[in-house]
Amino acid sequence: MLGRVRRSPRLRRLAASLGAWYIRLVDRTTRWEIPDPALRDRIRGQRERIVIAIWHGRLLMIPAEMPPGGRVHAMISANRDGDIIADCVGRFGIASMRGSSRDPRKPHKRKGGAAVAAEAMELLAEHERIAVALSPDGPRGPRMRAQPGVATVSATMGVPVMPFSYSTNRGFVAGSWDGFFVPLPFGRGVKVWGPVIEPPEDRSPEGIEAHRLHIEQALTRITQDADRRMGRTPVEPAAPGARR
């Protein structure tokens, strides 16, 4: 069935429509707690250039957090599954940058991750008020292990990083490489923004690596804290150096 959806443009559009409907259903029927609404308002106010960092397994609810009519771009995989996701998030006003990280098992295939990082930096250079949403561990993992892209974009452009995560008391973790969390409607939830991670003054490889590690640790901390607040067992990062 999934293969049929991927092959059919009509079914891909239907899947995107259902996905957007489900995100709105969960968002509107969940009693959300926002620990720091000022940080959320900082994103919604669109007063600056900023990079939003989200673990791949917690991407589902980010479209509902984006400001209506704002300038937001998100990295989406350049495949048919990505077509569905791009259509889905587009219904929330989010533009797509199409690409993904290189699969080390298939070095002959170029997925466009470097091109997307370059596009992200161009957008940040061109606009004074813009949010670029990137997943540091996506789309190939390892789970909750930040790759260098987000840190490099942030450091190169001198733009802060705003982590985002969420959890709910009703939902389940899919058996996918990223531990994708699927919230269910009519429950309680928490959406966590921040803390803001300022770009490093040291843009050497060592400085960017320290920035990468800071982003990774902050995202993991808020994700696991959100799970604990909702009475859930936190998802653990993959072992260092693990593959998808």
Short mmCIF file of C-alpha atoms in Angstrom, two decimals:
data_model
loop_
_atom_site.label_atom_id
_atom_site.label_comp_id
_atom_site.label_asym_id
_atom_site.label_seq_id
_atom_site.Cartn_x
_atom_site.Cartn_y
_atom_site.Cartn_z
CA MET A 1 0.00 0.00 0.00
CA LEU A 2 2.80 2.43 0.90
CA GLY A 3 4.49 1.76 -2.44
CA ARG A 4 1.26 2.56 -4.26
CA VAL A 5 0.97 5.88 -2.42
CA ARG A 6 4.55 6.78 -3.31
CA ARG A 7 3.97 6.08 -7.01
CA SER A 8 0.72 8.02 -7.31
CA PRO A 9 0.77 11.86 -7.30
CA ARG A 10 -2.92 11.86 -6.39
CA LEU A 11 -2.41 9.56 -3.42
CA ARG A 12 0.63 11.56 -2.30
CA ARG A 13 -1.51 14.71 -2.27
CA LEU A 14 -4.18 12.85 -0.28
CA ALA A 15 -1.59 11.62 2.21
CA ALA A 16 -0.28 15.19 2.63
CA SER A 17 -3.80 16.48 3.22
CA LEU A 18 -4.48 13.78 5.83
CA GLY A 19 -1.16 14.49 7.50
CA ALA A 20 -1.93 18.20 7.81
CA TRP A 21 -5.41 17.40 9.12
CA TYR A 22 -3.95 15.09 11.77
CA ILE A 23 -1.37 17.64 12.93
CA ARG A 24 -4.12 20.24 13.35
CA LEU A 25 -6.35 17.72 15.15
CA VAL A 26 -3.64 16.88 17.68
CA ASP A 27 -2.65 20.51 18.12
CA ARG A 28 -6.21 21.72 18.74
CA THR A 29 -7.34 18.88 21.02
CA THR A 30 -4.24 18.66 23.23
CA ARG A 31 -3.93 20.72 26.41
CA TRP A 32 -0.47 22.13 25.79
CA GLU A 33 1.92 23.49 28.37
CA ILE A 34 4.50 26.00 27.11
CA PRO A 35 7.24 26.35 29.78
CA ASP A 36 8.75 29.50 28.26
CA PRO A 37 6.18 31.35 26.12
CA ALA A 38 8.61 34.25 25.57
CA LEU A 39 10.90 31.99 23.53
CA ARG A 40 7.92 30.76 21.53
CA ASP A 41 6.90 34.36 20.89
CA ARG A 42 10.45 35.09 19.72
CA ILE A 43 9.97 32.57 16.91
CA ARG A 44 6.43 33.63 16.07
CA GLY A 45 7.35 37.29 16.07
CA GLN A 46 9.83 36.78 13.22
CA ARG A 47 12.05 39.64 14.33
CA GLU A 48 15.40 38.07 13.46
CA ARG A 49 17.30 35.39 11.58
CA ILE A 50 17.31 32.10 13.44
CA VAL A 51 17.90 28.36 12.95
CA ILE A 52 15.33 26.02 14.49
CA ALA A 53 16.79 22.63 15.45
CA ILE A 54 14.52 19.59 15.91
CA TRP A 55 15.40 15.93 16.29
CA HIS A 56 14.02 13.93 13.37
CA GLY A 57 11.84 11.90 15.72
CA ARG A 58 10.04 15.03 16.99
CA LEU A 59 9.27 16.76 13.70
CA LEU A 60 5.54 16.10 13.57
CA MET A 61 4.24 19.08 15.56
CA ILE A 62 6.66 21.77 14.37
CA PRO A 63 4.40 22.92 11.46
CA ALA A 64 1.68 23.93 13.93
CA GLU A 65 4.18 26.16 15.76
CA MET A 66 5.16 28.24 12.76
CA PRO A 67 3.84 31.82 12.44
CA PRO A 68 1.02 32.26 9.91
CA GLY A 69 2.35 34.17 6.94
CA GLY A 70 5.90 34.05 8.26
CA ARG A 71 9.05 33.32 6.27
CA VAL A 72 9.98 29.77 7.27
CA HIS A 73 12.00 27.25 5.28
CA ALA A 74 12.56 23.60 6.20
CA MET A 75 14.91 20.92 4.88
CA ILE A 76 12.93 18.06 3.32
CA SER A 77 14.31 14.86 1.80
CA ALA A 78 14.54 14.82 -1.99
CA ASN A 79 12.47 11.67 -2.55
CA ARG A 80 8.81 10.72 -2.92
CA ASP A 81 8.28 10.51 0.83
CA GLY A 82 9.74 14.02 0.91
CA ASP A 83 7.18 15.08 -1.70
CA ILE A 84 4.42 14.15 0.74
CA ILE A 85 6.10 15.94 3.64
CA ALA A 86 6.82 19.04 1.57
CA ASP A 87 3.16 19.21 0.47
CA CYS A 88 2.02 18.67 4.07
CA VAL A 89 4.18 21.40 5.64
CA GLY A 90 3.41 23.71 2.72
CA ARG A 91 -0.17 23.76 3.96
CA PHE A 92 1.19 25.53 7.05
CA GLY A 93 3.06 28.11 4.99
CA ILE A 94 6.47 26.42 5.25
CA ALA A 95 8.66 26.45 2.14
CA SER A 96 10.89 23.44 1.43
CA MET A 97 14.59 23.06 0.79
CA ARG A 98 14.94 19.67 -0.86
CA GLY A 99 17.90 17.50 0.00
CA SER A 100 19.31 15.07 2.56
CA SER A 101 22.54 13.91 4.08
CA ARG A 102 24.81 11.54 2.17
CA ASP A 103 24.39 7.85 2.95
CA PRO A 104 27.88 6.50 3.82
CA ARG A 105 26.83 3.10 2.48
CA LYS A 106 26.16 4.64 -0.96
CA PRO A 107 28.99 7.10 -1.59
CA HIS A 108 28.18 7.26 -5.32
CA LYS A 109 24.78 8.84 -4.63
CA ARG A 110 24.64 12.56 -3.96
CA LYS A 111 21.57 13.57 -1.99
CA GLY A 112 21.97 17.32 -1.95
CA GLY A 113 22.70 17.92 1.76
CA ALA A 114 25.60 20.28 1.01
CA ALA A 115 23.46 22.15 -1.51
CA VAL A 116 20.67 22.56 1.05
CA ALA A 117 23.14 23.88 3.64
CA ALA A 118 24.33 26.38 1.04
CA GLU A 119 20.72 27.34 0.27
CA ALA A 120 20.04 27.80 3.99
CA MET A 121 23.02 30.14 4.28
CA GLU A 122 21.90 32.08 1.21
CA LEU A 123 18.44 32.56 2.70
CA LEU A 124 19.90 33.69 6.00
CA ALA A 125 22.17 36.13 4.16
CA GLU A 126 19.34 37.56 2.07
CA HIS A 127 16.69 38.08 4.76
CA GLU A 128 16.80 39.93 8.06
CA ARG A 129 13.77 38.05 9.39
CA ILE A 130 13.65 34.35 8.59
CA ALA A 131 13.56 30.97 10.33
CA VAL A 132 15.31 27.96 8.84
CA ALA A 133 14.25 24.63 10.35
CA LEU A 134 16.83 21.83 10.23
CA SER A 135 17.04 18.37 11.76
CA PRO A 136 20.60 17.73 13.02
CA ASP A 137 20.23 13.94 12.91
CA GLY A 138 18.09 13.64 9.79
CA PRO A 139 17.22 12.06 7.63
CA ARG A 140 19.67 9.17 8.10
CA GLY A 141 20.76 9.34 11.72
CA PRO A 142 22.16 8.10 13.95
CA ARG A 143 19.22 8.93 16.20
CA MET A 144 19.71 12.05 18.31
CA ARG A 145 23.34 12.46 17.21
CA ALA A 146 23.88 15.87 15.63
CA GLN A 147 25.70 15.97 12.32
CA PRO A 148 27.83 19.08 11.59
CA GLY A 149 25.37 20.86 9.25
CA VAL A 150 23.30 22.87 11.76
CA ALA A 151 26.36 23.96 13.74
CA THR A 152 28.18 24.94 10.54
CA VAL A 153 25.27 27.01 9.20
CA SER A 154 24.82 28.74 12.56
CA ALA A 155 28.53 29.49 13.04
CA THR A 156 29.17 30.58 9.46
CA MET A 157 26.22 32.96 9.35
CA GLY A 158 26.46 34.15 12.96
CA VAL A 159 22.87 33.06 13.62
CA PRO A 160 21.55 31.60 16.90
CA VAL A 161 19.99 28.15 17.18
CA MET A 162 16.63 27.61 18.88
CA PRO A 163 15.99 23.95 19.88
CA PHE A 164 12.43 22.65 19.82
CA SER A 165 10.87 19.46 21.12
CA TYR A 166 7.59 18.19 22.49
CA SER A 167 5.91 15.22 24.14
CA THR A 168 2.40 14.15 25.08
CA ASN A 169 0.94 11.73 27.59
CA ARG A 170 -0.96 9.95 24.82
CA GLY A 171 1.02 8.60 21.91
CA PHE A 172 3.57 6.01 20.86
CA VAL A 173 7.11 5.70 19.59
CA ALA A 174 7.30 4.11 16.13
CA GLY A 175 9.81 1.35 15.49
CA SER A 176 11.82 3.51 13.10
CA TRP A 177 15.51 4.42 13.26
CA ASP A 178 14.69 7.85 14.70
CA GLY A 179 12.23 6.70 17.38
CA PHE A 180 9.56 8.82 15.69
CA PHE A 181 6.99 9.95 18.23
CA VAL A 182 3.34 9.95 17.16
CA PRO A 183 1.10 11.90 19.55
CA LEU A 184 -2.57 11.01 19.88
CA PRO A 185 -5.30 13.64 20.21
CA PHE A 186 -7.30 14.58 23.32
CA GLY A 187 -4.47 14.44 25.83
CA ARG A 188 -1.95 16.63 27.60
CA GLY A 189 1.30 17.81 26.10
CA VAL A 190 4.32 20.03 26.49
CA LYS A 191 6.10 22.06 23.80
CA VAL A 192 9.60 23.18 24.72
CA TRP A 193 11.43 26.04 23.01
CA GLY A 194 15.05 26.87 23.78
CA PRO A 195 17.37 27.52 25.38
CA VAL A 196 18.76 29.82 22.70
CA ILE A 197 22.25 28.74 21.62
CA GLU A 198 24.28 31.69 20.39
CA PRO A 199 26.72 31.19 17.48
CA PRO A 200 30.32 30.67 18.56
CA GLU A 201 32.93 33.38 18.20
CA ASP A 202 35.45 30.63 17.40
CA ARG A 203 34.62 29.42 13.87
CA SER A 204 37.55 27.02 13.66
CA PRO A 205 36.80 23.29 13.23
CA GLU A 206 37.23 22.91 16.99
CA GLY A 207 34.84 25.78 17.69
CA ILE A 208 32.20 24.38 15.35
CA GLU A 209 32.58 20.91 16.90
CA ALA A 210 32.00 22.37 20.37
CA HIS A 211 28.93 24.18 18.98
CA ARG A 212 27.66 20.94 17.43
CA LEU A 213 28.00 19.13 20.75
CA HIS A 214 26.22 21.97 22.58
CA ILE A 215 23.28 21.72 20.16
CA GLU A 216 23.15 17.93 20.51
CA GLN A 217 23.17 18.04 24.31
CA ALA A 218 20.54 20.78 24.52
CA LEU A 219 18.15 19.02 22.14
CA THR A 220 18.51 15.70 23.93
CA ARG A 221 18.00 17.32 27.33
CA ILE A 222 14.77 19.13 26.42
CA THR A 223 13.39 16.06 24.59
CA GLN A 224 14.02 13.74 27.50
CA ASP A 225 12.75 16.30 30.02
CA ALA A 226 9.54 16.68 27.97
CA ASP A 227 9.03 12.91 28.00
CA ARG A 228 9.53 12.71 31.76
CA ARG A 229 7.03 15.52 32.33
CA MET A 230 4.47 13.51 30.42
CA GLY A 231 5.26 10.31 32.33
CA ARG A 232 6.99 8.69 29.38
CA THR A 233 10.23 6.71 29.25
CA PRO A 234 12.67 9.00 27.41
CA VAL A 235 14.00 7.92 24.02
CA GLU A 236 17.76 7.36 24.23
CA PRO A 237 20.25 8.55 21.61
CA ALA A 238 21.86 5.93 19.42
CA ALA A 239 25.28 4.72 20.44
CA PRO A 240 28.07 7.09 19.26
CA GLY A 241 29.16 6.18 15.76
CA ALA A 242 26.12 3.98 15.15
CA ARG A 243 24.52 3.83 11.71
CA ARG A 244 20.88 4.05 10.83
#
